[in-house]
GROMACS .gro file of C-alpha atoms in nm:
model
  202
    1MET     CA    1   0.302  -1.434  -0.781
    2ALA     CA    2  -0.015  -1.461  -0.983
    3GLU     CA    3   0.028  -1.443  -1.358
    4LYS     CA    4  -0.180  -1.230  -1.590
    5ASP     CA    5  -0.414  -1.445  -1.797
    6GLU     CA    6  -0.411  -1.289  -2.143
    7SER     CA    7  -0.693  -1.516  -2.261
    8GLN     CA    8  -0.949  -1.337  -2.046
    9PRO     CA    9  -1.146  -1.057  -2.214
   10VAL     CA   10  -1.034  -0.713  -2.111
   11GLN     CA   11  -1.381  -0.577  -2.188
   12LYS     CA   12  -1.507  -0.693  -1.848
   13LEU     CA   13  -1.297  -0.432  -1.673
   14GLU     CA   14  -1.484  -0.115  -1.590
   15GLN     CA   15  -1.357   0.232  -1.669
   16THR     CA   16  -1.276   0.414  -1.348
   17ARG     CA   17  -1.208   0.763  -1.215
   18SER     CA   18  -1.544   0.795  -1.047
   19ASP     CA   19  -1.675   1.111  -0.881
   20SER     CA   20  -1.621   0.962  -0.536
   21MET     CA   21  -1.254   0.895  -0.605
   22SER     CA   22  -1.209   1.243  -0.751
   23SER     CA   23  -1.369   1.387  -0.438
   24GLU     CA   24  -1.137   1.184  -0.216
   25TYR     CA   25  -0.838   1.309  -0.413
   26ASP     CA   26  -0.947   1.672  -0.374
   27ASP     CA   27  -0.997   1.638   0.002
   28SER     CA   28  -0.666   1.458   0.050
   29ASP     CA   29  -0.477   1.717  -0.155
   30ASN     CA   30  -0.622   2.007   0.047
   31LYS     CA   31  -0.534   1.839   0.377
   32ASN     CA   32  -0.178   1.769   0.267
   33ARG     CA   33  -0.120   2.132   0.165
   34THR     CA   34  -0.213   2.257   0.512
   35ARG     CA   35  -0.067   1.970   0.715
   36ASN     CA   36   0.299   2.071   0.715
   37ARG     CA   37   0.436   2.353   0.502
   38SER     CA   38   0.795   2.229   0.535
   39ARG     CA   39   0.716   1.885   0.392
   40PRO     CA   40   0.661   1.816   0.019
   41SER     CA   41   0.294   1.754  -0.056
   42ILE     CA   42   0.177   1.404  -0.144
   43SER     CA   43   0.173   1.341  -0.518
   44ASP     CA   44  -0.152   1.430  -0.693
   45SER     CA   45  -0.244   1.070  -0.754
   46ILE     CA   46  -0.591   0.937  -0.825
   47SER     CA   47  -0.546   0.586  -0.696
   48LEU     CA   48  -0.748   0.310  -0.537
   49PHE     CA   49  -0.464   0.279  -0.289
   50SER     CA   50  -0.459   0.643  -0.179
   51SER     CA   51  -0.714   0.580   0.098
   52GLY     CA   52  -0.535   0.294   0.271
   53SER     CA   53  -0.460  -0.070   0.208
   54LEU     CA   54  -0.631  -0.363   0.041
   55SER     CA   55  -0.635  -0.729   0.133
   56SER     CA   56  -0.497  -0.890  -0.174
   57TYR     CA   57  -0.366  -1.140  -0.413
   58GLU     CA   58  -0.143  -0.918  -0.623
   59ALA     CA   59   0.044  -0.945  -0.950
   60ASP     CA   60   0.297  -0.692  -1.076
   61LEU     CA   61   0.387  -0.680  -1.443
   62ASN     CA   62   0.729  -0.549  -1.339
   63PRO     CA   63   0.797  -0.733  -1.011
   64HIS     CA   64   1.168  -0.648  -0.997
   65THR     CA   65   1.155  -0.276  -1.076
   66SER     CA   66   1.155  -0.177  -0.707
   67PRO     CA   67   1.436  -0.339  -0.507
   68VAL     CA   68   1.362  -0.432  -0.147
   69ILE     CA   69   1.486  -0.161   0.089
   70LYS     CA   70   1.426  -0.347   0.414
   71MET     CA   71   1.258  -0.670   0.522
   72GLY     CA   72   1.219  -0.868   0.841
   73TRP     CA   73   0.985  -0.980   1.116
   74LEU     CA   74   0.760  -0.733   1.295
   75GLU     CA   75   0.454  -0.777   1.512
   76LYS     CA   76   0.132  -0.590   1.433
   77THR     CA   77  -0.215  -0.555   1.578
   78PRO     CA   78  -0.518  -0.697   1.391
   79PRO     CA   79  -0.746  -0.441   1.221
   80ARG     CA   80  -1.055  -0.513   1.432
   81GLY     CA   81  -1.110  -0.559   1.801
   82SER     CA   82  -0.825  -0.776   1.929
   83ARG     CA   83  -0.545  -0.615   2.126
   84GLY     CA   84  -0.301  -0.898   2.065
   85PHE     CA   85  -0.005  -0.881   1.828
   86GLN     CA   86   0.047  -1.104   1.525
   87LYS     CA   87   0.390  -1.186   1.385
   88ARG     CA   88   0.426  -1.079   1.021
   89TRP     CA   89   0.702  -1.081   0.759
   90VAL     CA   90   0.730  -0.719   0.644
   91ARG     CA   91   0.889  -0.594   0.322
   92LEU     CA   92   0.953  -0.233   0.219
   93ASP     CA   93   1.035  -0.115  -0.132
   94ALA     CA   94   1.024   0.224  -0.301
   95ASP     CA   95   0.649   0.206  -0.363
   96TYR     CA   96   0.490  -0.016  -0.100
   97LEU     CA   97   0.507  -0.147   0.254
   98ARG     CA   98   0.373  -0.505   0.244
   99TYR     CA   99   0.331  -0.767   0.510
  100PHE     CA  100   0.296  -1.143   0.476
  101LYS     CA  101   0.202  -1.436   0.697
  102ASN     CA  102   0.558  -1.564   0.663
  103GLU     CA  103   0.870  -1.513   0.450
  104LYS     CA  104   0.772  -1.794   0.209
  105GLU     CA  105   0.433  -1.650   0.111
  106ASN     CA  106   0.399  -1.511  -0.242
  107PHE     CA  107   0.084  -1.308  -0.173
  108SER     CA  108   0.083  -1.026   0.080
  109LYS     CA  109  -0.192  -1.000   0.340
  110LYS     CA  110  -0.187  -0.621   0.304
  111ILE     CA  111  -0.022  -0.366   0.082
  112ILE     CA  112   0.025  -0.009   0.205
  113PRO     CA  113   0.128   0.236  -0.068
  114ILE     CA  114   0.403   0.473   0.041
  115SER     CA  115   0.195   0.751  -0.118
  116SER     CA  116  -0.086   0.688   0.133
  117ILE     CA  117   0.133   0.724   0.443
  118ASP     CA  118   0.093   1.059   0.619
  119ASP     CA  119   0.331   1.002   0.908
  120VAL     CA  120   0.552   0.750   1.088
  121VAL     CA  121   0.543   0.780   1.467
  122ARG     CA  122   0.787   0.619   1.709
  123ALA     CA  123   0.575   0.507   2.004
  124GLY     CA  124   0.680   0.355   2.336
  125ASN     CA  125   0.768  -0.007   2.405
  126ARG     CA  126   0.933  -0.078   2.066
  127LYS     CA  127   0.621   0.029   1.874
  128MET     CA  128   0.584   0.221   1.549
  129GLU     CA  129   0.266   0.376   1.408
  130VAL     CA  130   0.223   0.401   1.030
  131VAL     CA  131  -0.046   0.664   0.985
  132THR     CA  132  -0.268   0.681   0.675
  133GLN     CA  133  -0.580   0.889   0.619
  134HIS     CA  134  -0.822   0.612   0.718
  135ARG     CA  135  -0.622   0.384   0.944
  136THR     CA  136  -0.321   0.372   1.172
  137PHE     CA  137  -0.114   0.053   1.150
  138LEU     CA  138   0.064  -0.038   1.474
  139PHE     CA  139   0.384  -0.242   1.447
  140ARG     CA  140   0.621  -0.364   1.719
  141ALA     CA  141   0.986  -0.460   1.674
  142GLN     CA  142   1.209  -0.687   1.882
  143CYS     CA  143   1.404  -0.389   2.016
  144GLU     CA  144   1.409  -0.010   2.008
  145SER     CA  145   1.700   0.005   1.763
  146GLU     CA  146   1.522  -0.224   1.515
  147ARG     CA  147   1.208  -0.009   1.545
  148ASP     CA  148   1.414   0.303   1.477
  149MET     CA  149   1.571   0.146   1.166
  150TRP     CA  150   1.227   0.062   1.026
  151ALA     CA  151   1.093   0.410   1.102
  152THR     CA  152   1.395   0.578   0.943
  153ALA     CA  153   1.374   0.358   0.633
  154LEU     CA  154   1.005   0.442   0.592
  155GLU     CA  155   1.061   0.816   0.640
  156GLU     CA  156   1.345   0.825   0.389
  157THR     CA  157   1.141   0.627   0.136
  158MET     CA  158   0.850   0.870   0.174
  159TRP     CA  159   1.074   1.173   0.118
  160VAL     CA  160   1.251   1.024  -0.182
  161GLN     CA  161   0.924   0.928  -0.348
  162ARG     CA  162   0.754   1.262  -0.292
  163SER     CA  163   1.051   1.463  -0.410
  164SER     CA  164   1.096   1.261  -0.728
  165TRP     CA  165   0.746   1.178  -0.847
  166SER     CA  166   0.632   1.362  -1.157
  167ILE     CA  167   0.378   1.114  -1.296
  168PRO     CA  168   0.127   0.951  -1.057
  169HIS     CA  169   0.034   0.582  -1.078
  170SER     CA  170  -0.312   0.650  -1.222
  171ILE     CA  171  -0.564   0.370  -1.249
  172LEU     CA  172  -0.659   0.298  -1.609
  173MET     CA  173  -0.925   0.034  -1.542
  174GLN     CA  174  -1.070  -0.165  -1.255
  175GLY     CA  175  -1.337  -0.428  -1.209
  176HIS     CA  176  -1.412  -0.795  -1.148
  177LEU     CA  177  -1.259  -1.064  -1.366
  178GLU     CA  178  -1.270  -1.443  -1.346
  179MET     CA  179  -0.928  -1.605  -1.366
  180GLN     CA  180  -0.866  -1.979  -1.338
  181GLY     CA  181  -1.212  -2.031  -1.191
  182ARG     CA  182  -1.167  -1.759  -0.928
  183LYS     CA  183  -1.343  -1.422  -0.925
  184LEU     CA  184  -1.092  -1.148  -0.850
  185TYR     CA  185  -1.095  -0.769  -0.842
  186VAL     CA  186  -0.847  -0.634  -1.097
  187VAL     CA  187  -0.683  -0.291  -1.095
  188VAL     CA  188  -0.485  -0.186  -1.404
  189CYS     CA  189  -0.231   0.095  -1.355
  190ILE     CA  190   0.039   0.228  -1.584
  191GLY     CA  191   0.280  -0.063  -1.619
  192LYS     CA  192   0.121  -0.266  -1.338
  193VAL     CA  193  -0.172  -0.500  -1.275
  194PHE     CA  194  -0.295  -0.584  -0.924
  195LEU     CA  195  -0.525  -0.876  -0.841
  196TYR     CA  196  -0.731  -0.860  -0.521
  197GLU     CA  197  -0.975  -1.088  -0.345
  198ASN     CA  198  -1.216  -0.795  -0.321
  199ALA     CA  199  -1.232  -0.417  -0.346
  200GLU     CA  200  -1.292  -0.346   0.022
  201VAL     CA  201  -1.053  -0.121   0.208
  202SER     CA  202  -0.981  -0.243   0.558
   0.00000   0.00000   0.00000
């Protein structure tokens, strides 16, 4: 895990909560209210992560606050073009679904906030779709029962989070910062700091 470099000036971070993010929040909130009346609405969170996932180097000020609910190997399709599957080490906790190149990697290739997931769909041939507003992630397990366990764990995590949240993980600051000779995109939330290679959602 990357460590926060306290010697770097915080002034370089830019104040956030832009009009575009506010607009995205309003649209998402309206869609969630009409999507399914029997399901609790997604928390009113203004977050960089609410629109999908970010390729990342990440650092969490409280890395052990969310115990791992489930982890293991799954296959997934690449984001662009290719129809082939890639083997990934996947880890689920109360806040995020992350996947890594292997179980020894410290930095996740992607991080999918539980708050951004609209639905989990059991598809045919051991597949599972994790549906967000801007992208559907397709995973494949070794067997149907393993797929069902992942889908159930995700669904239960979504329900627990949405029924218990009272304070959203609002972004306090975000912007570029040079750390140890590397230019990173930094997002500061309440109690957490995330370090990313860039700010592009993919």
